[in-house]
Coordinates of C-alpha atoms in Angstrom, one line a residue:
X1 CA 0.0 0.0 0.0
X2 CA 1.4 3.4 -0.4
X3 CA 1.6 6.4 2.0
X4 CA -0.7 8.1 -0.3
X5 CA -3.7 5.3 -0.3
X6 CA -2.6 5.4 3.6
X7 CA -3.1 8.4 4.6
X8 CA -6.1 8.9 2.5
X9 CA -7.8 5.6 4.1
X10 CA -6.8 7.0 7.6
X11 CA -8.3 10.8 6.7
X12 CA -11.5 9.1 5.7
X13 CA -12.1 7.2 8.4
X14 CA -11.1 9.6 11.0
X15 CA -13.2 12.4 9.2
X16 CA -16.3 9.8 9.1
X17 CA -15.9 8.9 13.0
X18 CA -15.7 12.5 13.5
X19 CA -18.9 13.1 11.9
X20 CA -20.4 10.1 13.8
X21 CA -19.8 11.8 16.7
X22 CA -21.0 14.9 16.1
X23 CA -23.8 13.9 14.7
X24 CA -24.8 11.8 17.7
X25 CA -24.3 14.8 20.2
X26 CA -26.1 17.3 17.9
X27 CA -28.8 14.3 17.0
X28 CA -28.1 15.0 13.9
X29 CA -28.9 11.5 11.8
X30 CA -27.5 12.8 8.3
X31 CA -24.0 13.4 9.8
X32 CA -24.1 10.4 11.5
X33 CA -24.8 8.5 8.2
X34 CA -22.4 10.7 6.3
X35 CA -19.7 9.8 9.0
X36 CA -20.6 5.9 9.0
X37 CA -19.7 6.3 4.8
X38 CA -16.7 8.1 4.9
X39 CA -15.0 5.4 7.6
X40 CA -16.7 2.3 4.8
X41 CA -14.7 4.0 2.0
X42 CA -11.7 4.5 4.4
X43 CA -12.2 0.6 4.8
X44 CA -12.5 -0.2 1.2
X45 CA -10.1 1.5 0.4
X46 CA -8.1 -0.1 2.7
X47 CA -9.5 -3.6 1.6
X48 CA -8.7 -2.6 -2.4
X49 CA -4.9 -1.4 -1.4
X50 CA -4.0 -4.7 0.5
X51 CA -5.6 -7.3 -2.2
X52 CA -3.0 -5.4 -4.7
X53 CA -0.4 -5.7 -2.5
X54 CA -1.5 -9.3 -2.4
X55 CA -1.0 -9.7 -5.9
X56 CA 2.2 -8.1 -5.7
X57 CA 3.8 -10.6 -4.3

């Protein structure tokens, strides 16, 4: 995986956990799905990075 894909999974899911939690505290149901989507692309795109480095190998 590279630092980029890295560090782009890790911004999305910290962004979307972020917006979890602010959503719950301000009850605020779209930010809490909007949050829950950005960390499911963050682990996507994790997913998609480590089967090419599987087939790297």
């Amino acid at each position: 995986m590279g630092a980029d894909d890295k560090i782009k999974a890790a911004t999305e899911k910290g962004t979307g956990k972020v917006k979890e939690s602010v959503g719950h505290v301000s009850d605020d149901e779209k930010l809490v799905a909007e949050g829950k989507a950005d960390q499911a692309k963050g682990h996507l795109r994790d997913a998609a990075e480590n089967i090419k480095d599987a087939f790297k190998k």
